[in-house]
Amino acid sequence: MTTATGTFAPRPGAAPLPRMIRAQAALETKMLLRNGEQLLLTVIIPTLLLVLFSAVRIIDTGAGKPVDFLAPGVLGLAVLSTAFTGQAIATGFERRYGVLKRLAASPLPRWGLMTAKTCAVLVTEVLQVALLTVVALALGWSPHGAGTFSGVLSVVLLLLLGTAAFSGLGLLMAGTLKAEATLAAANLVFLLLLVGGGVIVPLDKFPAGAQQVLQFLPISALSDGLREVLQHGAGLPLGDLGILAAWAVLGLGAAARFFRWE
């Protein structure tokens, strides 16, 4: 059997950009989900916190079932753990070991690499939200604003802006600090925001002066916005969306300006 000339000739060159981004995003997602420490941080800890504080009234969460207060906050915590803490630590060590430097020399542009990382974060968050929603519903959660178009739109906007804000801050930390410093700082920030960001402990439990500062944190805005929609059935939380948008612009802008690939 004969074949036409050139049938099996090599075709060197880069793949189309969308295909490269999809392939890198799939790789980033697999690496994220296969990492035991990241899985503990992004899935197991938020789930355990939701179950524990919903089953045992350790903290006064106000009138109503504890899970109605806790579920929106834990959804915000899931975004924090993946977009900020997990991404900062993983990217910091990739930078330390020269992985980012080598990827930057590939046909995939640097902005394409960051896009792929963002896609991996979003895929992981979808899985987190699905799991936490199932667990919360099993614990008796009754989300009030999830059955309307405006409620769903509000939740999606809050989660997307929260992801953008925390991704920018995580990449800024990973691109400016040493890997070991990033590991320590990211975990410390996670713990501080868990306690002081309105996730588990209501902000009204803090002194009035502290409340004035804490309410402008991105995790506070995300938790409060989700709680307004899912617990109280409110409309679009413009104030919380504005705070998250400001953090997203500042974080992503600073990351783009100061991120060092080596």
mmCIF file of C-alpha atoms in Angstrom:
data_model
loop_
_atom_site.group_PDB
_atom_site.id
_atom_site.type_symbol
_atom_site.label_atom_id
_atom_site.label_comp_id
_atom_site.label_asym_id
_atom_site.label_seq_id
_atom_site.Cartn_x
_atom_site.Cartn_y
_atom_site.Cartn_z
ATOM 1 C CA MET A 1 0.000 0.000 0.000
ATOM 2 C CA THR A 2 1.343 3.421 -0.876
ATOM 3 C CA THR A 3 0.550 6.742 0.727
ATOM 4 C CA ALA A 4 0.752 10.237 -0.631
ATOM 5 C CA THR A 5 3.954 12.135 -0.114
ATOM 6 C CA GLY A 6 3.904 14.122 3.116
ATOM 7 C CA THR A 7 1.075 12.176 4.750
ATOM 8 C CA PHE A 8 3.161 11.432 7.832
ATOM 9 C CA ALA A 9 5.319 14.538 7.695
ATOM 10 C CA PRO A 10 5.761 16.270 11.065
ATOM 11 C CA ARG A 11 3.893 19.504 11.615
ATOM 12 C CA PRO A 12 5.911 21.491 14.134
ATOM 13 C CA GLY A 13 4.315 24.462 15.805
ATOM 14 C CA ALA A 14 2.237 25.416 18.784
ATOM 15 C CA ALA A 15 -1.303 24.181 19.228
ATOM 16 C CA PRO A 16 -4.134 26.713 19.065
ATOM 17 C CA LEU A 17 -4.209 28.939 22.133
ATOM 18 C CA PRO A 18 -7.625 27.758 23.440
ATOM 19 C CA ARG A 19 -6.439 24.143 23.280
ATOM 20 C CA MET A 20 -3.247 24.992 25.178
ATOM 21 C CA ILE A 21 -5.221 26.788 27.889
ATOM 22 C CA ARG A 22 -7.681 23.873 28.204
ATOM 23 C CA ALA A 23 -4.843 21.360 28.475
ATOM 24 C CA GLN A 24 -3.000 23.421 31.101
ATOM 25 C CA ALA A 25 -6.237 24.022 33.037
ATOM 26 C CA ALA A 26 -6.956 20.276 33.087
ATOM 27 C CA LEU A 27 -3.425 19.604 34.342
ATOM 28 C CA GLU A 28 -3.690 22.293 37.021
ATOM 29 C CA THR A 29 -7.026 20.871 38.190
ATOM 30 C CA LYS A 30 -5.669 17.328 38.426
ATOM 31 C CA MET A 31 -2.619 18.507 40.366
ATOM 32 C CA LEU A 32 -4.820 20.486 42.745
ATOM 33 C CA LEU A 33 -7.190 17.608 43.430
ATOM 34 C CA ARG A 34 -4.402 15.030 43.820
ATOM 35 C CA ASN A 35 -2.586 17.074 46.457
ATOM 36 C CA GLY A 36 -3.577 15.683 49.842
ATOM 37 C CA GLU A 37 -2.712 18.848 51.778
ATOM 38 C CA GLN A 38 -4.674 21.018 49.344
ATOM 39 C CA LEU A 39 -7.615 18.631 49.504
ATOM 40 C CA LEU A 40 -7.589 18.869 53.303
ATOM 41 C CA LEU A 41 -7.573 22.657 53.131
ATOM 42 C CA THR A 42 -10.130 23.139 50.385
ATOM 43 C CA VAL A 43 -12.644 20.351 51.033
ATOM 44 C CA ILE A 44 -12.280 18.565 54.354
ATOM 45 C CA ILE A 45 -11.769 21.541 56.692
ATOM 46 C CA PRO A 46 -14.755 23.592 55.407
ATOM 47 C CA THR A 47 -16.964 20.495 55.511
ATOM 48 C CA LEU A 48 -15.920 19.595 59.065
ATOM 49 C CA LEU A 49 -16.481 23.162 60.240
ATOM 50 C CA LEU A 50 -19.938 23.201 58.699
ATOM 51 C CA VAL A 51 -20.922 19.889 60.300
ATOM 52 C CA LEU A 52 -19.385 20.605 63.712
ATOM 53 C CA PHE A 53 -20.741 24.109 64.277
ATOM 54 C CA SER A 54 -24.144 23.182 62.832
ATOM 55 C CA ALA A 55 -24.532 20.126 65.059
ATOM 56 C CA VAL A 56 -23.156 21.681 68.260
ATOM 57 C CA ARG A 57 -24.157 25.233 69.151
ATOM 58 C CA ILE A 58 -20.707 26.360 70.259
ATOM 59 C CA ILE A 59 -21.161 29.919 69.028
ATOM 60 C CA ASP A 60 -24.327 32.007 69.213
ATOM 61 C CA THR A 61 -25.286 32.586 65.577
ATOM 62 C CA GLY A 62 -28.522 34.379 66.357
ATOM 63 C CA ALA A 63 -32.108 33.334 65.777
ATOM 64 C CA GLY A 64 -32.846 30.398 63.522
ATOM 65 C CA LYS A 65 -30.907 27.250 62.744
ATOM 66 C CA PRO A 66 -27.104 27.556 62.974
ATOM 67 C CA VAL A 67 -26.690 26.000 59.533
ATOM 68 C CA ASP A 68 -28.632 28.877 57.948
ATOM 69 C CA PHE A 69 -25.962 31.266 59.231
ATOM 70 C CA LEU A 70 -22.995 28.968 58.737
ATOM 71 C CA ALA A 71 -23.592 27.620 55.222
ATOM 72 C CA PRO A 72 -23.088 30.947 53.368
ATOM 73 C CA GLY A 73 -19.980 31.699 55.426
ATOM 74 C CA VAL A 74 -18.481 28.282 54.746
ATOM 75 C CA LEU A 75 -19.134 28.745 51.017
ATOM 76 C CA GLY A 76 -17.096 31.934 51.275
ATOM 77 C CA LEU A 77 -14.421 30.030 53.189
ATOM 78 C CA ALA A 78 -14.241 27.502 50.351
ATOM 79 C CA VAL A 79 -13.462 30.313 47.911
ATOM 80 C CA LEU A 80 -10.821 31.690 50.282
ATOM 81 C CA SER A 81 -9.147 28.297 50.747
ATOM 82 C CA THR A 82 -8.928 27.553 47.022
ATOM 83 C CA ALA A 83 -8.445 30.911 45.320
ATOM 84 C CA PHE A 84 -6.141 32.402 47.953
ATOM 85 C CA THR A 85 -4.462 29.919 50.286
ATOM 86 C CA GLY A 86 -4.190 26.891 48.010
ATOM 87 C CA GLN A 87 -3.239 28.873 44.920
ATOM 88 C CA ALA A 88 -0.698 31.009 46.776
ATOM 89 C CA ILE A 89 1.104 28.004 48.250
ATOM 90 C CA ALA A 90 1.093 25.957 45.035
ATOM 91 C CA THR A 91 2.230 28.881 42.865
ATOM 92 C CA GLY A 92 4.877 29.906 45.382
ATOM 93 C CA PHE A 93 6.555 26.492 45.284
ATOM 94 C CA GLU A 94 6.206 26.302 41.485
ATOM 95 C CA ARG A 95 8.060 29.588 41.328
ATOM 96 C CA ARG A 96 10.733 28.346 43.748
ATOM 97 C CA TYR A 97 11.448 25.157 41.785
ATOM 98 C CA GLY A 98 11.585 26.956 38.430
ATOM 99 C CA VAL A 99 8.350 25.492 37.079
ATOM 100 C CA LEU A 100 6.909 28.903 36.242
ATOM 101 C CA LYS A 101 10.141 29.962 34.567
ATOM 102 C CA ARG A 102 10.036 26.927 32.280
ATOM 103 C CA LEU A 103 6.338 27.310 31.535
ATOM 104 C CA ALA A 104 6.906 30.967 30.700
ATOM 105 C CA ALA A 105 9.333 29.856 27.981
ATOM 106 C CA SER A 106 6.708 27.563 26.387
ATOM 107 C CA PRO A 107 4.339 28.644 23.587
ATOM 108 C CA LEU A 108 1.643 29.222 26.235
ATOM 109 C CA PRO A 109 1.782 32.950 27.072
ATOM 110 C CA ARG A 110 2.027 34.027 30.663
ATOM 111 C CA TRP A 111 -1.489 35.419 30.709
ATOM 112 C CA GLY A 112 -2.654 32.081 29.287
ATOM 113 C CA LEU A 113 -0.987 30.263 32.182
ATOM 114 C CA MET A 114 -2.733 32.515 34.701
ATOM 115 C CA THR A 115 -6.020 31.968 32.853
ATOM 116 C CA ALA A 116 -5.530 28.208 33.102
ATOM 117 C CA LYS A 117 -4.818 28.501 36.836
ATOM 118 C CA THR A 118 -7.972 30.557 37.273
ATOM 119 C CA CYS A 119 -10.010 27.951 35.376
ATOM 120 C CA ALA A 120 -8.626 25.228 37.653
ATOM 121 C CA VAL A 121 -9.646 27.272 40.695
ATOM 122 C CA LEU A 122 -13.164 27.736 39.303
ATOM 123 C CA VAL A 123 -13.561 24.014 38.575
ATOM 124 C CA THR A 124 -12.448 23.169 42.112
ATOM 125 C CA GLU A 125 -14.839 25.743 43.554
ATOM 126 C CA VAL A 126 -17.762 24.269 41.628
ATOM 127 C CA LEU A 127 -16.999 20.887 43.203
ATOM 128 C CA GLN A 128 -16.636 22.493 46.640
ATOM 129 C CA VAL A 129 -19.911 24.404 46.377
ATOM 130 C CA ALA A 130 -21.747 21.283 45.202
ATOM 131 C CA LEU A 131 -20.401 19.178 48.082
ATOM 132 C CA LEU A 132 -20.993 21.822 50.759
ATOM 133 C CA THR A 133 -24.497 22.500 49.454
ATOM 134 C CA VAL A 134 -25.394 18.812 49.694
ATOM 135 C CA VAL A 135 -23.979 18.596 53.228
ATOM 136 C CA ALA A 136 -25.762 21.781 54.319
ATOM 137 C CA LEU A 137 -29.083 20.609 52.887
ATOM 138 C CA ALA A 138 -28.657 17.324 54.743
ATOM 139 C CA LEU A 139 -28.161 19.336 57.940
ATOM 140 C CA GLY A 140 -31.452 21.174 57.358
ATOM 141 C CA TRP A 141 -30.307 24.279 55.475
ATOM 142 C CA SER A 142 -33.117 26.262 53.835
ATOM 143 C CA PRO A 143 -31.585 28.785 51.392
ATOM 144 C CA HIS A 144 -34.150 31.529 50.795
ATOM 145 C CA GLY A 145 -32.746 33.286 47.749
ATOM 146 C CA ALA A 146 -31.551 30.289 45.755
ATOM 147 C CA GLY A 147 -34.861 29.718 43.980
ATOM 148 C CA THR A 148 -35.012 33.014 42.076
ATOM 149 C CA PHE A 149 -33.051 34.283 39.102
ATOM 150 C CA SER A 150 -31.892 37.389 40.970
ATOM 151 C CA GLY A 151 -30.763 35.236 43.889
ATOM 152 C CA VAL A 152 -28.768 32.887 41.679
ATOM 153 C CA LEU A 153 -27.270 35.855 39.819
ATOM 154 C CA SER A 154 -26.255 37.486 43.090
ATOM 155 C CA VAL A 155 -24.599 34.308 44.360
ATOM 156 C CA VAL A 156 -22.706 33.789 41.097
ATOM 157 C CA LEU A 157 -21.492 37.406 41.033
ATOM 158 C CA LEU A 158 -20.371 37.220 44.643
ATOM 159 C CA LEU A 159 -18.468 33.980 44.081
ATOM 160 C CA LEU A 160 -16.816 35.242 40.874
ATOM 161 C CA LEU A 161 -15.749 38.568 42.378
ATOM 162 C CA GLY A 162 -14.593 36.790 45.525
ATOM 163 C CA THR A 163 -12.526 34.416 43.411
ATOM 164 C CA ALA A 164 -10.991 37.319 41.481
ATOM 165 C CA ALA A 165 -10.159 39.186 44.684
ATOM 166 C CA PHE A 166 -8.584 36.235 46.467
ATOM 167 C CA SER A 167 -6.779 35.029 43.338
ATOM 168 C CA GLY A 168 -5.154 38.425 42.911
ATOM 169 C CA LEU A 169 -4.058 38.528 46.535
ATOM 170 C CA GLY A 170 -2.816 34.933 46.417
ATOM 171 C CA LEU A 171 -0.796 35.483 43.244
ATOM 172 C CA LEU A 172 0.600 38.717 44.669
ATOM 173 C CA MET A 173 1.837 36.842 47.739
ATOM 174 C CA ALA A 174 3.204 33.913 45.705
ATOM 175 C CA GLY A 175 4.984 36.205 43.262
ATOM 176 C CA THR A 176 6.726 38.416 45.798
ATOM 177 C CA LEU A 177 7.578 36.243 48.816
ATOM 178 C CA LYS A 178 9.751 33.153 49.154
ATOM 179 C CA ALA A 179 7.907 29.838 49.056
ATOM 180 C CA GLU A 180 8.394 29.131 52.771
ATOM 181 C CA ALA A 181 7.198 32.627 53.683
ATOM 182 C CA THR A 182 4.196 32.204 51.392
ATOM 183 C CA LEU A 183 3.330 28.890 53.064
ATOM 184 C CA ALA A 184 3.406 30.438 56.533
ATOM 185 C CA ALA A 185 1.716 33.706 55.597
ATOM 186 C CA ALA A 186 -1.068 32.102 53.555
ATOM 187 C CA ASN A 187 -1.997 29.702 56.345
ATOM 188 C CA LEU A 188 -1.832 32.487 58.947
ATOM 189 C CA VAL A 189 -4.098 34.736 56.865
ATOM 190 C CA PHE A 190 -6.492 31.818 56.366
ATOM 191 C CA LEU A 191 -6.789 31.306 60.129
ATOM 192 C CA LEU A 192 -7.159 35.014 60.875
ATOM 193 C CA LEU A 193 -9.867 35.488 58.261
ATOM 194 C CA LEU A 194 -11.625 32.321 59.431
ATOM 195 C CA VAL A 195 -11.928 33.819 62.911
ATOM 196 C CA GLY A 196 -12.374 37.511 62.082
ATOM 197 C CA GLY A 197 -14.109 37.449 58.722
ATOM 198 C CA GLY A 198 -17.656 36.624 59.747
ATOM 199 C CA VAL A 199 -17.402 33.018 58.557
ATOM 200 C CA ILE A 200 -18.074 31.241 61.852
ATOM 201 C CA VAL A 201 -18.272 34.099 64.355
ATOM 202 C CA PRO A 202 -20.815 36.859 63.558
ATOM 203 C CA LEU A 203 -19.195 40.261 63.149
ATOM 204 C CA ASP A 204 -21.563 41.784 65.711
ATOM 205 C CA LYS A 205 -19.751 39.751 68.381
ATOM 206 C CA PHE A 206 -16.682 41.979 67.912
ATOM 207 C CA PRO A 207 -16.219 45.476 69.395
ATOM 208 C CA ALA A 208 -17.787 48.288 67.383
ATOM 209 C CA GLY A 209 -14.415 49.691 66.338
ATOM 210 C CA ALA A 210 -13.231 46.313 65.060
ATOM 211 C CA GLN A 211 -16.476 45.815 63.149
ATOM 212 C CA GLN A 212 -15.852 49.026 61.206
ATOM 213 C CA VAL A 213 -12.578 47.569 59.930
ATOM 214 C CA LEU A 214 -13.506 43.891 59.565
ATOM 215 C CA GLN A 215 -16.547 44.590 57.393
ATOM 216 C CA PHE A 216 -14.268 45.815 54.596
ATOM 217 C CA LEU A 217 -12.278 42.568 54.407
ATOM 218 C CA PRO A 218 -12.995 40.552 51.246
ATOM 219 C CA ILE A 219 -14.028 37.453 53.195
ATOM 220 C CA SER A 220 -16.423 39.556 55.292
ATOM 221 C CA ALA A 221 -17.989 41.083 52.187
ATOM 222 C CA LEU A 222 -18.290 37.660 50.543
ATOM 223 C CA SER A 223 -19.767 35.971 53.622
ATOM 224 C CA ASP A 224 -22.120 38.861 54.367
ATOM 225 C CA GLY A 225 -23.284 39.103 50.752
ATOM 226 C CA LEU A 226 -23.982 35.376 50.515
ATOM 227 C CA ARG A 227 -25.756 35.490 53.868
ATOM 228 C CA GLU A 228 -27.935 38.428 52.815
ATOM 229 C CA VAL A 229 -29.085 36.528 49.738
ATOM 230 C CA LEU A 230 -29.266 32.940 50.999
ATOM 231 C CA GLN A 231 -30.366 33.528 54.597
ATOM 232 C CA HIS A 232 -32.422 36.710 54.365
ATOM 233 C CA GLY A 233 -33.577 36.529 50.727
ATOM 234 C CA ALA A 234 -32.278 40.033 49.951
ATOM 235 C CA GLY A 235 -31.688 41.400 46.466
ATOM 236 C CA LEU A 236 -28.383 42.239 44.845
ATOM 237 C CA PRO A 237 -25.950 43.170 47.681
ATOM 238 C CA LEU A 238 -24.364 46.146 45.937
ATOM 239 C CA GLY A 239 -22.254 47.211 48.907
ATOM 240 C CA ASP A 240 -20.615 43.821 49.311
ATOM 241 C CA LEU A 241 -20.146 43.481 45.543
ATOM 242 C CA GLY A 242 -18.469 46.893 45.495
ATOM 243 C CA ILE A 243 -16.024 45.898 48.235
ATOM 244 C CA LEU A 244 -15.152 42.661 46.417
ATOM 245 C CA ALA A 245 -14.744 44.486 43.109
ATOM 246 C CA ALA A 246 -12.352 46.977 44.723
ATOM 247 C CA TRP A 247 -10.266 44.147 46.233
ATOM 248 C CA ALA A 248 -10.267 42.334 42.873
ATOM 249 C CA VAL A 249 -8.968 45.392 41.018
ATOM 250 C CA LEU A 250 -6.325 46.108 43.655
ATOM 251 C CA GLY A 251 -5.224 42.491 44.035
ATOM 252 C CA LEU A 252 -5.051 41.607 40.353
ATOM 253 C CA GLY A 253 -3.471 44.934 39.480
ATOM 254 C CA ALA A 254 -0.780 44.554 42.125
ATOM 255 C CA ALA A 255 -0.153 40.924 41.113
ATOM 256 C CA ALA A 256 0.283 41.929 37.466
ATOM 257 C CA ARG A 257 2.662 44.714 38.479
ATOM 258 C CA PHE A 258 4.841 43.001 41.079
ATOM 259 C CA PHE A 259 4.696 39.262 40.274
ATOM 260 C CA ARG A 260 8.198 37.864 39.718
ATOM 261 C CA TRP A 261 8.476 34.657 37.687
ATOM 262 C CA GLU A 262 11.868 33.696 39.102
#
